[in-house]
Amino acid sequence: QVQLVESGGGLVQPGGSLRLSCAASGSIFSFNIMGWYRQAPGKQRELVATLISGGRTNYADSVKGRFTISRDTAKNTVSLQMNSLKPEDTAVYYCKAVRYQYDYWGQGTQVTVSS
């Protein structure tokens, strides 16, 4: 059973930074895709950033230039560095991993951007 555990969420002021991490129970290289999604209150879950096994990345237009997805092979984690945070970035952030036809989700971590 694959387990994904997110960490690093919290409260930050507008313009601040946070770094989210997703720890996987299996090697991160065993997944075809790993990524971050978010869901704000009253809204649908949306893609934030993905990292494909070959190293290619993809970002939502709303976070391009501010967020960076990366993997740390030593720690077996996938991280999301979030800079220049805005109030509209407030959401629960979820880690997702895809292995062939199977999707796996973490439990989510709250990010709140507020002064």
PDB file of C-alpha atoms in Angstrom:
ATOM      1  CA  GLN A   1       0.000   0.000   0.000  1.00  0.00           C
ATOM      2  CA  VAL A   2       1.417   3.352  -1.051  1.00  0.00           C
ATOM      3  CA  GLN A   3       1.405   6.093   1.550  1.00  0.00           C
ATOM      4  CA  LEU A   4       2.056   9.748   0.895  1.00  0.00           C
ATOM      5  CA  VAL A   5       2.603  12.129   3.801  1.00  0.00           C
ATOM      6  CA  GLU A   6       2.686  15.894   3.289  1.00  0.00           C
ATOM      7  CA  SER A   7       4.327  18.371   5.628  1.00  0.00           C
ATOM      8  CA  GLY A   8       5.339  22.014   5.706  1.00  0.00           C
ATOM      9  CA  GLY A   9       2.016  23.807   5.607  1.00  0.00           C
ATOM     10  CA  GLY A  10       1.134  26.690   7.878  1.00  0.00           C
ATOM     11  CA  LEU A  11       0.248  30.344   8.151  1.00  0.00           C
ATOM     12  CA  VAL A  12       2.323  32.861   6.220  1.00  0.00           C
ATOM     13  CA  GLN A  13       1.962  36.541   5.369  1.00  0.00           C
ATOM     14  CA  PRO A  14       1.430  37.689   1.779  1.00  0.00           C
ATOM     15  CA  GLY A  15       4.746  37.782  -0.039  1.00  0.00           C
ATOM     16  CA  GLY A  16       6.200  35.078   2.179  1.00  0.00           C
ATOM     17  CA  SER A  17       7.453  31.597   1.375  1.00  0.00           C
ATOM     18  CA  LEU A  18       6.709  28.036   2.393  1.00  0.00           C
ATOM     19  CA  ARG A  19       8.168  24.701   1.376  1.00  0.00           C
ATOM     20  CA  LEU A  20       5.930  21.648   1.251  1.00  0.00           C
ATOM     21  CA  SER A  21       7.317  18.124   1.243  1.00  0.00           C
ATOM     22  CA  CYS A  22       5.751  14.827   0.269  1.00  0.00           C
ATOM     23  CA  ALA A  23       7.288  11.654   1.624  1.00  0.00           C
ATOM     24  CA  ALA A  24       6.429   8.433  -0.187  1.00  0.00           C
ATOM     25  CA  SER A  25       6.467   4.913   1.210  1.00  0.00           C
ATOM     26  CA  GLY A  26       8.023   3.609  -1.990  1.00  0.00           C
ATOM     27  CA  SER A  27      10.797   4.992  -4.141  1.00  0.00           C
ATOM     28  CA  ILE A  28       9.677   8.197  -5.824  1.00  0.00           C
ATOM     29  CA  PHE A  29      11.225   6.859  -9.023  1.00  0.00           C
ATOM     30  CA  SER A  30       8.629   4.054  -9.050  1.00  0.00           C
ATOM     31  CA  PHE A  31       5.938   6.596  -9.877  1.00  0.00           C
ATOM     32  CA  ASN A  32       5.224   7.827 -13.396  1.00  0.00           C
ATOM     33  CA  ILE A  33       4.093  11.218 -12.167  1.00  0.00           C
ATOM     34  CA  MET A  34       4.179  13.045  -8.850  1.00  0.00           C
ATOM     35  CA  GLY A  35       2.496  16.328  -8.247  1.00  0.00           C
ATOM     36  CA  TRP A  36       0.784  18.836  -6.040  1.00  0.00           C
ATOM     37  CA  TYR A  37      -2.877  19.820  -6.146  1.00  0.00           C
ATOM     38  CA  ARG A  38      -4.840  22.224  -4.001  1.00  0.00           C
ATOM     39  CA  GLN A  39      -8.420  22.766  -2.964  1.00  0.00           C
ATOM     40  CA  ALA A  40      -9.735  26.035  -1.603  1.00  0.00           C
ATOM     41  CA  PRO A  41     -13.024  26.218   0.320  1.00  0.00           C
ATOM     42  CA  GLY A  42     -15.979  25.949  -2.029  1.00  0.00           C
ATOM     43  CA  LYS A  43     -13.784  25.212  -5.044  1.00  0.00           C
ATOM     44  CA  GLN A  44     -12.755  22.132  -6.964  1.00  0.00           C
ATOM     45  CA  ARG A  45      -9.372  20.558  -6.507  1.00  0.00           C
ATOM     46  CA  GLU A  46      -6.930  21.943  -9.051  1.00  0.00           C
ATOM     47  CA  LEU A  47      -3.506  21.064 -10.358  1.00  0.00           C
ATOM     48  CA  VAL A  48      -0.630  23.153  -9.035  1.00  0.00           C
ATOM     49  CA  ALA A  49       2.472  21.414 -10.383  1.00  0.00           C
ATOM     50  CA  THR A  50       3.576  18.022 -11.665  1.00  0.00           C
ATOM     51  CA  LEU A  51       6.895  16.266 -12.096  1.00  0.00           C
ATOM     52  CA  ILE A  52       7.067  13.502 -14.692  1.00  0.00           C
ATOM     53  CA  SER A  53       9.505  10.640 -14.257  1.00  0.00           C
ATOM     54  CA  GLY A  54      11.822  11.950 -16.966  1.00  0.00           C
ATOM     55  CA  GLY A  55      12.160  15.221 -15.078  1.00  0.00           C
ATOM     56  CA  ARG A  56       9.752  17.379 -17.047  1.00  0.00           C
ATOM     57  CA  THR A  57       7.682  19.781 -14.949  1.00  0.00           C
ATOM     58  CA  ASN A  58       4.324  21.426 -15.494  1.00  0.00           C
ATOM     59  CA  TYR A  59       2.743  24.330 -13.604  1.00  0.00           C
ATOM     60  CA  ALA A  60      -0.617  26.004 -13.372  1.00  0.00           C
ATOM     61  CA  ASP A  61      -0.507  29.464 -14.925  1.00  0.00           C
ATOM     62  CA  SER A  62      -1.425  31.008 -11.576  1.00  0.00           C
ATOM     63  CA  VAL A  63       1.792  29.758  -9.931  1.00  0.00           C
ATOM     64  CA  LYS A  64       4.324  29.928 -12.765  1.00  0.00           C
ATOM     65  CA  GLY A  65       7.419  31.843 -11.730  1.00  0.00           C
ATOM     66  CA  ARG A  66       6.517  31.594  -8.041  1.00  0.00           C
ATOM     67  CA  PHE A  67       6.362  27.861  -7.285  1.00  0.00           C
ATOM     68  CA  THR A  68       8.957  25.179  -8.014  1.00  0.00           C
ATOM     69  CA  ILE A  69       8.470  21.426  -7.815  1.00  0.00           C
ATOM     70  CA  SER A  70      11.500  19.244  -7.258  1.00  0.00           C
ATOM     71  CA  ARG A  71      12.568  15.873  -5.942  1.00  0.00           C
ATOM     72  CA  ASP A  72      15.145  14.999  -3.318  1.00  0.00           C
ATOM     73  CA  THR A  73      16.402  11.506  -4.043  1.00  0.00           C
ATOM     74  CA  ALA A  74      18.345  11.265  -0.791  1.00  0.00           C
ATOM     75  CA  LYS A  75      15.231  11.974   1.261  1.00  0.00           C
ATOM     76  CA  ASN A  76      12.844  10.239  -1.174  1.00  0.00           C
ATOM     77  CA  THR A  77      10.603  13.273  -1.198  1.00  0.00           C
ATOM     78  CA  VAL A  78       8.990  15.613  -3.683  1.00  0.00           C
ATOM     79  CA  SER A  79       8.860  19.234  -2.609  1.00  0.00           C
ATOM     80  CA  LEU A  80       6.994  22.355  -3.602  1.00  0.00           C
ATOM     81  CA  GLN A  81       8.818  25.614  -2.953  1.00  0.00           C
ATOM     82  CA  MET A  82       6.270  28.411  -2.826  1.00  0.00           C
ATOM     83  CA  ASN A  83       7.468  32.013  -3.010  1.00  0.00           C
ATOM     84  CA  SER A  84       5.657  35.338  -3.256  1.00  0.00           C
ATOM     85  CA  LEU A  85       2.578  33.777  -1.734  1.00  0.00           C
ATOM     86  CA  LYS A  86      -0.774  35.463  -2.224  1.00  0.00           C
ATOM     87  CA  PRO A  87      -4.023  35.202  -0.240  1.00  0.00           C
ATOM     88  CA  GLU A  88      -5.541  33.329  -3.187  1.00  0.00           C
ATOM     89  CA  ASP A  89      -2.971  30.563  -2.656  1.00  0.00           C
ATOM     90  CA  THR A  90      -4.804  29.652   0.546  1.00  0.00           C
ATOM     91  CA  ALA A  91      -5.950  26.042   0.257  1.00  0.00           C
ATOM     92  CA  VAL A  92      -5.366  22.502   1.380  1.00  0.00           C
ATOM     93  CA  TYR A  93      -2.447  21.179  -0.645  1.00  0.00           C
ATOM     94  CA  TYR A  94      -2.378  17.507  -1.618  1.00  0.00           C
ATOM     95  CA  CYS A  95       0.426  15.350  -2.900  1.00  0.00           C
ATOM     96  CA  LYS A  96      -0.494  12.920  -5.676  1.00  0.00           C
ATOM     97  CA  ALA A  97       1.455  10.028  -7.139  1.00  0.00           C
ATOM     98  CA  VAL A  98       0.591   8.023 -10.239  1.00  0.00           C
ATOM     99  CA  ARG A  99       1.895   4.526 -10.915  1.00  0.00           C
ATOM    100  CA  TYR A 100       0.509   3.113 -14.164  1.00  0.00           C
ATOM    101  CA  GLN A 101      -3.295   3.296 -13.820  1.00  0.00           C
ATOM    102  CA  TYR A 102      -3.326   3.888 -10.069  1.00  0.00           C
ATOM    103  CA  ASP A 103      -3.586   7.264  -8.320  1.00  0.00           C
ATOM    104  CA  TYR A 104      -2.466   7.792  -4.737  1.00  0.00           C
ATOM    105  CA  TRP A 105      -3.194  10.829  -2.569  1.00  0.00           C
ATOM    106  CA  GLY A 106      -1.843  12.203   0.647  1.00  0.00           C
ATOM    107  CA  GLN A 107      -4.034  13.519   3.438  1.00  0.00           C
ATOM    108  CA  GLY A 108      -3.326  17.163   2.649  1.00  0.00           C
ATOM    109  CA  THR A 109      -1.679  20.052   4.442  1.00  0.00           C
ATOM    110  CA  GLN A 110      -3.251  23.463   5.060  1.00  0.00           C
ATOM    111  CA  VAL A 111      -1.616  26.581   3.648  1.00  0.00           C
ATOM    112  CA  THR A 112      -3.054  29.902   4.780  1.00  0.00           C
ATOM    113  CA  VAL A 113      -1.787  33.191   3.383  1.00  0.00           C
ATOM    114  CA  SER A 114      -3.039  36.076   5.452  1.00  0.00           C
ATOM    115  CA  SER A 115      -1.840  39.220   7.173  1.00  0.00           C
TER     116      SER A 115
END
